[in-house]
Structures are given as structure tokens and as C-alpha cells.
Amino acid sequence: MIEYRNLRIALLGGGAVGAQVARILLEQGEELADRVGAGLELIGIAVRDVNAPRSVDLPQELFTTDAESLILGADVVIELIGGIEPARSYILQAITSGADVVTANKALLAAHGPELFAAADQVGAQLNYEAAVAGAIPIVRPLRDSLAGDTVKRILGIVNGTTNFILDRMDQAGDSLQEALDTATTLGYAEADPTADIEGYDAAQKAALLARLAFHTDVPLESVYREGITGITREQIESARKAGYVVKLLAICERLTDAATGQEGVSARVYPALVSRGHPLAAVHGGNNAVFVEAEAAGPLMFYGAGAGGVQTASAVLGDLVSLARRHVVGGPGFAAAANADLPVRDIGQVITRYAVTLEVNDEPGVLATIARVFSNHHVSLALVEQSTNVRAVLVDGGDGPELAPSTATLVIGTHEATEAALAATVRDLAAHSVVTTVASVLRVEGA
Amino acid sequence: MIEYRNLRIALLGGGAVGAQVARILLEQGEELADRVGAGLELIGIAVRDVNAPRSVDLPQELFTTDAESLILGADVVIELIGGIEPARSYILQAITSGADVVTANKALLAAHGPELFAAADQVGAQLNYEAAVAGAIPIVRPLRDSLAGDTVKRILGIVNGTTNFILDRMDQAGDSLQEALDTATTLGYAEADPTADIEGYDAAQKAALLARLAFHTDVPLESVYREGITGITREQIESARKAGYVVKLLAICERLTDAATGQEGVSARVYPALVSRGHPLAAVHGGNNAVFVEAEAAGPLMFYGAGAGGVQTASAVLGDLVSLARRHVVGGPGFAAAANADLPVRDIGQVITRYAVTLEVNDEPGVLATIARVFSNHHVSLALVEQSTNVRAVLVDGGDGPELAPSTATLVIGTHEATEAALAATVRDLAAHSVVTTVASVLRVEGA
């Protein structure tokens, strides 16, 4: 057996991920030491309550409530407590005291990434965060290193397992959103308060991180356009299926060229979108995640795996740890994702995509031409229109005795590419138009 | 504009990949320089014939036939000439003269990897080879770094685009092997001499590299068991489809525990296998590649993309270049894939998998029991048996005037897990048995 000098590892957080990281470090320390060329000594686990129950049986003497002292004695700090504070202060303290850092904290990085990356850069510390972006799926190194000589054009990511589980369930079992959410909660795919997932906040944080990696540009979380899945109905899923599509909540990062100036910019956004069933993303079922990357030279690439789960996420954390421990042993700084390109971040209005609009209209002569004119007024051109008449047997009593309600028609309209701004103006006009009863659904179509 | 010091890049080879690498270096040099923190100056392209036609228009003055002088003046050497010699000597010369190296040469690495990695390690040079393993798909960094803290249990890779195109075509269009190969040749998916692809040599080289990365163990090319796809028939594909399977040529790398001693070992092998249509690998169509990784903590992961093509492969080469150029700028050695685990490489006979065996047998009473006994003699247990009778109207003249030939039956037998050795012995006995007319097909079943 080879004797190595030890790297002292401080773990902040003893939750589902932290407990698994500790377990694997303790169980496989010797093998990991061989890979690193140094021992990985877990010197302590900082938690709020040392007596709280844990998902894994760990030596009681490792637990402490004194995170700051633990950090001071560490070569590497693994931050798994989540949230903004005290996580941010702990990471800054670790960097200042000369430690390298591994974190899985997407909320913190999306909100304070530039500050933390700059602090690490300044002292040559490493700050690794693979687990923050897509759980167990290795995506940071592929984007930062493997594609460093290529130009990423677009990323379409299914980066939230809860919403993918719900949408997949609605698609496969015909559940309503509420039914699917209930199942997700029962099976542990959704938390008691599912807001961060179903409203797209979690996906938006990951979109900001992905965009930074892909475009070498800081993308503030505030500039990530976000829509959740709470408006998605069984009817939308059903009619998507009939048309050969599936609804997925996508985190989209895209390089955009301004039509007027020709200047490059980037967009990061999250919304539920129609994806063709032939697209590799359509085959991502249940709580799985996948990141589909379109690069100029490499072409389409996809990275698929578990987006969450304690032991799965622990894999990404330990990969980060072993990588930076190797670097710690041989010397030389780490690489943050450079933000040197510094491209302007575009407003959602400038985004160009295709749309599927479902309208309920009065079934009267010339209605199609009228509707088509609304689209063309805003230079949105139509790719496909499907009309079906809804015969209504409802009787309306207008005061002059009962009479037959005017029958309505459902129009499903697919557009060619248009800007969000043009589409929004079109929808505003449609909603106000006298022949339109309801704008029943507006969904974007992604992944041509 | 920032002025950087230049890294001098020597390119060996001006073929499909080399020409694209040169083009992108020349076109996007400034942006790449910003990412690296140093200029990337292409100082020359060594080729056999400076006047040969190129797929990309490049400055004539870059071309030279004097590779050795070019290497002497370089900080980084990109080797894209392929084959064993002179590629091996050039790479060793580059390492000795203090340059870092990028190569896409799978044949060379599979045959002489340990020598080259050791040479690089000795002087602290970097030797990157992402393009050698799965074309444009980033797989080296995920396996070497992202999963460095995890334990890879198994890899199932579709790593040869030509054979995947052919098998996919047989499956989707009902082509025979020859028809599909002809189409592949016409469309440029197969070379004039397709032997390296269809006999599995190319996949075997990649399996050796993947196994080294995944198991930190040198796996000599000679120890990679290899079967190509030349024996695959339209009938096998068709009956696989009926049973819910698709035939894929898989490169399989697996951690194996010896049943008797409990000692860990590894297996690397290539053969066409049945994959369930529900498995993510079944959805890999055409010339695409995918590497499916089963890791202990991370669970199943899949990496998907283009496995070949000049510009696609150039993406991987440039990613390697930018990564090592960054390291060159900030200092510190690179990491070869450590082979420190040094696990024993197992013979194919020790491999355990499931099998689908198709037999033609005489249709007589008790035949099923007889066949079942042959399997159980070798401790191979059956999971499924399907029998269909083939009524024959053929007349046989045995000398005593024409008589009706005995009718035969087709048996499709699915086994539980068994060793290759046990299965091979079973098949040997079956072939020699009086009731068996033909052993029509033996295929392994992978990806449970």
C-alpha cells in the first residue's frame, strides 16, 4: 500500500447528497487516493444539528456545527448546504483561506457566480460545480473543455427532473397536471413545495449557468426569461400528441445575431415547448435530464442521465473533487468558465422561434382570412392552419326566448419563424378581435 | 485587440480532419486566442504531397513535406496522419522536443498507448486524444475527470458509424447486408475497403481506449475479443425486430468479478448484439455514435453525437488543443488516463451475458426436452423457448422412389445469464446433435 500525504476535505451539509459524498469518500478512499496521488481525508461535516437523522450511517465524530473552524483547516471545501447564505460567505471564506471549492449550489452560482469566480481567479483557487448544472450528467467539462475549440450555437436542455416527470406522465398516462404533480410528490420526484421546479426557477438557474459555459458570457439570472408548466393542460398535451409533438420544459441558450446591426448576442430562457417526437429530447422520459447541444463543427450532441438524486449527484461532486485534488497535487490553477466573450444578453422579444397558436373563433364566412390578416399585419407568416368546427347545441336565452348559440370553430395555426415581439403583438390583437372567442393556447416549437 | 504571445501549432496531415482543423484555426484564431490567453499560430501542415488537392482552400505556403523540422519548431503538435508509422515516431519526437500533442489516432493509441502515455508522463507533456475515441462526442473528459470519483461498471458503445449505418438500414429498410453496405459506400459512410469497420477492428481499438479510461487499466488490443457484422443476416434482423430487439455492433467494456476468487477484472469486447428497442442505444440511427455508461453512483448516462466526419472530428481536436494550450499558458502538467488500477483483463470465456439461439431441428416428439437437456448439461438455464413448425413439401429420392422429407421445426431459445464458455460448449454440442439440423443464429443480448 502506498502512503500519500492527505488532502483535508471539509464537507458543508449532511443532506441527501452530502451523506452520499461522505459515504463514498469513507468507503472508497483508498481507490480514490490512487487516482489522485494523495489521500482524501474527510475531516468533518458541518451541519445545523449534529443529532439530526441521516440517510446514511456515518461516524458521529465527523459532525460539527462550527463550519468556519472546519473551513479553516481544509484544503478542499465541498459546499452542499444550498441557498444563498451562509453558503456564499463560506465559499468566500474557503477561497480566501487558500482552499479549493466544490459546490452543487445552482441558486448561488446563478445569482453570485461572477463574484465567486472572480474571487477564485484572483487567488488561483479552483471552483468546480458540475453537480449544479445537470445533476449527474457530465456537462461542465464537455462545454468548457471538449467544445472549447468549437462554437456552440444552441443548447436545448431538459434540466429539471420534476417537471419532466410531470409532463411525461401527462403525455404517457393522460394525467392532468394536478394528478401528475400528486404522483410526482408521492414518488418523491417533487418536493412538498414544488414552486421552484414547476414555475421554472430551478431550470432558469441552470440555463444561466449553461449559457455562461457555452457562450463565455455572464448571463444574469434576471435576464433569463422564464415560464413554468403550471399553464399546461391535458388538452395541450393531447393535441400536441396528435400533431406528432411532445411538450417539454426546455432551458434554451442560444447565440442570436441582431438582424439590424449584425451584432452577436445571446439568449437564455425557460419555457414549455413543443418538441417533435423524432427529436432525441422527446425520448427523455420520467425524471431523467438531457442536454442537447448544437455546435458549429461538432454538430448535434446529447448528454443524457439522472438530473437529481443523492447518490447520482454525489458522483458529479466526487468527480469535481478528484479533478481538483489532482490539480492540487501537481500544481497549477484551475479554470473557471471564462466570461471573456462578454456578448450582450438579448431580451425575449428578440428571440426567434416558431409557434403553435390555438384559437376558438366564430364559425362565420371569411374568418380564416380575417385571422390570417392579423398574423400578416405583424409579418408573422403561417406554415399550417387546421380548422375544425365545433357544433354547439347550447341554447342561449337572450331575453327573446331561447335560440341556438352561434357555432364556433377551433383553429390550430403553426407559424414560420418569427420574433417573440411580433408574436406577442399578434396574440394581443387576436385576443382583442371580435371573431376570436378565446386564445386557447400559445406554445413555442423548438428543435427543428 | 489584446496582443498575446503565440503558441506555435504544427499540423501533421492535411486530410478531411486536418484541413478542417487548419481552416477553423485560421478563421477563428482570434476568438480561440481569447479563450486560451495565447495566440494559436498555425506554423505549418506536414503532408506527403504539397500539391495534392485539399477539401478546403488553405494558404499554399503552410504546406511542407518536412514533418521533422516542423515538429522541432512547435509548441503543440497535432497528429492527424493516422496509422502506426511514421505517426508514432513523430509523436515521440514531439514529446522529446518539449511539445504537447493532440492526436486522433486510435489505431496508434490502441497499439502503443502505454509507450506514448509513459513518454508524455516522463517529461510532463500533455497527450490529448478526444477525437480518437468517439469522434465528435466528448467522452474522454467525462470518463477521466467527471466520473473520476465514481466507479464505472459497464460501457456499451456504438462507436462505429459505418456499421451502425448498415445495421440501421437493414432494420429500417429491410436491406440485406450487401445492399446496406453498397448504400453506405455510395453515401460515403463506408470506405472503398470497409474491412476495418465491418470486421469490428475500428470498434475494437476504441473499446481498448474506453476500457483504459473507464477502468484505469491498460487493455492490450490483442485482448479485445472481436466479431464483426459480416455474419448478420436479414433474417436475424427481422426476427430480432419481431421480438422487440434491434441488432447493434457494440463495444463493451465491463468490470467482471471472478466467481471463484472474487477478484475484480475487466473485459473489453466487440460483437453484434441484440438490444431491446426500449434501450436508449436502440434510438441511435444512421451513422451516429453513442456511448452508454453505467456508473455505480451516477447511474446510466449516455453521450450521443457524430462519430466521424472531417469537421465534426475537428471539433474534438480543437477542444483538445484549446485545453492543452490553456494549460501550456498557466503551467502544470496534463493528465494521461492513469492506468494505476491495473486490473487483470479477462478472457471472453469468462464473460457473462444472455443469448438468443435459433436452431433448426427435426420435428419429432421429445425434441424440446432433448434440446433443453443439452443446455442444462452446461448449466445454461432457459428464459424463453419459441417453437414453430416448418412444413416441408420437398420430395427426397432415397433410391426407393420419392418420399416426403421429415418436417423440421425452428426453435428460438433465450437464455438467462451464462458464461461465454458454457454457451460455447452448449452450441458445440447442439451442432453435433442428431436432432439439430442447423444452428441458425447465436446472438448475445445486452443492455438488460
PDB file of C-alpha atoms in Angstrom, chain A residues 17 77-80 101-107 109 117 126-146 159 205-206 209-210 213 289 291 293 303-309 312-324 335-337, chain B residues 138-150 298 301 303:
ATOM      1  CA  VAL A  17     -26.089  14.465  -1.461  1.00  0.00           C
ATOM      2  CA  VAL A  77     -14.302  22.613   0.893  1.00  0.00           C
ATOM      3  CA  ILE A  78     -17.373  20.873  -0.542  1.00  0.00           C
ATOM      4  CA  GLU A  79     -20.419  23.104  -0.177  1.00  0.00           C
ATOM      5  CA  LEU A  80     -23.714  21.187  -0.248  1.00  0.00           C
ATOM      6  CA  VAL A 101     -14.064  24.540  -3.578  1.00  0.00           C
ATOM      7  CA  VAL A 102     -16.625  22.139  -4.988  1.00  0.00           C
ATOM      8  CA  THR A 103     -20.256  23.217  -4.943  1.00  0.00           C
ATOM      9  CA  ALA A 104     -23.575  21.882  -6.237  1.00  0.00           C
ATOM     10  CA  ASN A 105     -25.318  25.177  -5.471  1.00  0.00           C
ATOM     11  CA  LYS A 106     -27.031  26.363  -8.667  1.00  0.00           C
ATOM     12  CA  ALA A 107     -29.054  29.074  -6.942  1.00  0.00           C
ATOM     13  CA  LEU A 109     -23.887  30.401  -8.746  1.00  0.00           C
ATOM     14  CA  PHE A 117     -15.497  33.025  -9.953  1.00  0.00           C
ATOM     15  CA  GLN A 126     -10.391  26.091  -8.173  1.00  0.00           C
ATOM     16  CA  LEU A 127     -14.166  26.365  -8.024  1.00  0.00           C
ATOM     17  CA  ASN A 128     -15.880  23.317  -9.517  1.00  0.00           C
ATOM     18  CA  TYR A 129     -19.641  22.977  -9.897  1.00  0.00           C
ATOM     19  CA  GLU A 130     -20.518  20.051 -12.175  1.00  0.00           C
ATOM     20  CA  ALA A 131     -23.389  18.943  -9.918  1.00  0.00           C
ATOM     21  CA  ALA A 132     -25.021  22.387 -10.135  1.00  0.00           C
ATOM     22  CA  VAL A 133     -25.826  22.211 -13.835  1.00  0.00           C
ATOM     23  CA  ALA A 134     -27.393  18.881 -14.712  1.00  0.00           C
ATOM     24  CA  GLY A 135     -27.031  16.618 -11.681  1.00  0.00           C
ATOM     25  CA  ALA A 136     -25.052  13.517 -12.524  1.00  0.00           C
ATOM     26  CA  ILE A 137     -24.696  14.350 -16.229  1.00  0.00           C
ATOM     27  CA  PRO A 138     -21.173  15.480 -17.075  1.00  0.00           C
ATOM     28  CA  ILE A 139     -21.779  18.718 -18.943  1.00  0.00           C
ATOM     29  CA  VAL A 140     -19.384  21.316 -17.499  1.00  0.00           C
ATOM     30  CA  ARG A 141     -16.216  19.704 -18.825  1.00  0.00           C
ATOM     31  CA  PRO A 142     -17.662  18.883 -22.243  1.00  0.00           C
ATOM     32  CA  LEU A 143     -18.784  22.504 -22.681  1.00  0.00           C
ATOM     33  CA  ARG A 144     -15.783  24.162 -21.054  1.00  0.00           C
ATOM     34  CA  ASP A 145     -13.028  21.908 -22.381  1.00  0.00           C
ATOM     35  CA  SER A 146     -14.149  19.453 -25.050  1.00  0.00           C
ATOM     36  CA  VAL A 159     -32.679  20.125 -16.811  1.00  0.00           C
ATOM     37  CA  GLN A 205     -30.742  28.955 -12.752  1.00  0.00           C
ATOM     38  CA  LYS A 206     -29.330  26.096 -14.792  1.00  0.00           C
ATOM     39  CA  LEU A 209     -25.014  28.504 -15.855  1.00  0.00           C
ATOM     40  CA  LEU A 210     -25.231  26.682 -19.189  1.00  0.00           C
ATOM     41  CA  LEU A 213     -20.350  27.932 -20.091  1.00  0.00           C
ATOM     42  CA  ASN A 289     -32.415  15.002 -17.789  1.00  0.00           C
ATOM     43  CA  VAL A 291     -28.733  18.446 -22.606  1.00  0.00           C
ATOM     44  CA  VAL A 293     -26.050  20.854 -27.774  1.00  0.00           C
ATOM     45  CA  PHE A 303     -25.776  14.224 -22.876  1.00  0.00           C
ATOM     46  CA  TYR A 304     -28.287  12.093 -21.015  1.00  0.00           C
ATOM     47  CA  GLY A 305     -28.653  10.835 -17.451  1.00  0.00           C
ATOM     48  CA  ALA A 306     -30.075  11.350 -13.991  1.00  0.00           C
ATOM     49  CA  GLY A 307     -30.575  15.003 -13.199  1.00  0.00           C
ATOM     50  CA  ALA A 308     -31.028  14.586  -9.487  1.00  0.00           C
ATOM     51  CA  GLY A 309     -30.873  12.091  -6.649  1.00  0.00           C
ATOM     52  CA  GLN A 312     -26.233  10.383  -8.565  1.00  0.00           C
ATOM     53  CA  THR A 313     -25.396  13.982  -7.698  1.00  0.00           C
ATOM     54  CA  ALA A 314     -22.655  12.705  -5.372  1.00  0.00           C
ATOM     55  CA  SER A 315     -20.983  11.217  -8.448  1.00  0.00           C
ATOM     56  CA  ALA A 316     -20.640  14.679 -10.003  1.00  0.00           C
ATOM     57  CA  VAL A 317     -19.396  16.179  -6.719  1.00  0.00           C
ATOM     58  CA  LEU A 318     -16.753  13.474  -6.323  1.00  0.00           C
ATOM     59  CA  GLY A 319     -15.663  13.871  -9.946  1.00  0.00           C
ATOM     60  CA  ASP A 320     -15.079  17.555  -9.246  1.00  0.00           C
ATOM     61  CA  LEU A 321     -13.253  16.690  -6.051  1.00  0.00           C
ATOM     62  CA  VAL A 322     -10.909  14.156  -7.679  1.00  0.00           C
ATOM     63  CA  SER A 323     -10.179  16.545 -10.564  1.00  0.00           C
ATOM     64  CA  LEU A 324      -9.248  19.448  -8.343  1.00  0.00           C
ATOM     65  CA  PHE A 335     -10.181  27.106 -14.849  1.00  0.00           C
ATOM     66  CA  ALA A 336     -13.361  28.896 -14.149  1.00  0.00           C
ATOM     67  CA  ALA A 337     -15.653  29.200 -17.151  1.00  0.00           C
TER      68      ALA A 337
ATOM     69  CA  PRO B 138     -16.890  14.360 -25.717  1.00  0.00           C
ATOM     70  CA  ILE B 139     -16.167  11.164 -23.818  1.00  0.00           C
ATOM     71  CA  VAL B 140     -12.550  11.351 -22.634  1.00  0.00           C
ATOM     72  CA  ARG B 141     -13.086  14.186 -20.141  1.00  0.00           C
ATOM     73  CA  PRO B 142     -16.366  12.801 -18.804  1.00  0.00           C
ATOM     74  CA  LEU B 143     -14.740   9.430 -18.143  1.00  0.00           C
ATOM     75  CA  ARG B 144     -11.360  10.711 -16.982  1.00  0.00           C
ATOM     76  CA  ASP B 145     -12.492  13.717 -14.942  1.00  0.00           C
ATOM     77  CA  SER B 146     -16.251  13.921 -14.403  1.00  0.00           C
ATOM     78  CA  LEU B 147     -16.565  10.280 -13.355  1.00  0.00           C
ATOM     79  CA  ALA B 148     -13.183  10.200 -11.608  1.00  0.00           C
ATOM     80  CA  GLY B 149     -14.898   9.846  -8.225  1.00  0.00           C
ATOM     81  CA  ASP B 150     -17.321   7.184  -9.393  1.00  0.00           C
ATOM     82  CA  ALA B 298     -24.239   8.304 -11.359  1.00  0.00           C
ATOM     83  CA  LEU B 301     -25.501   8.097 -18.680  1.00  0.00           C
ATOM     84  CA  PHE B 303     -23.283  10.544 -24.723  1.00  0.00           C
TER      85      PHE B 303
END
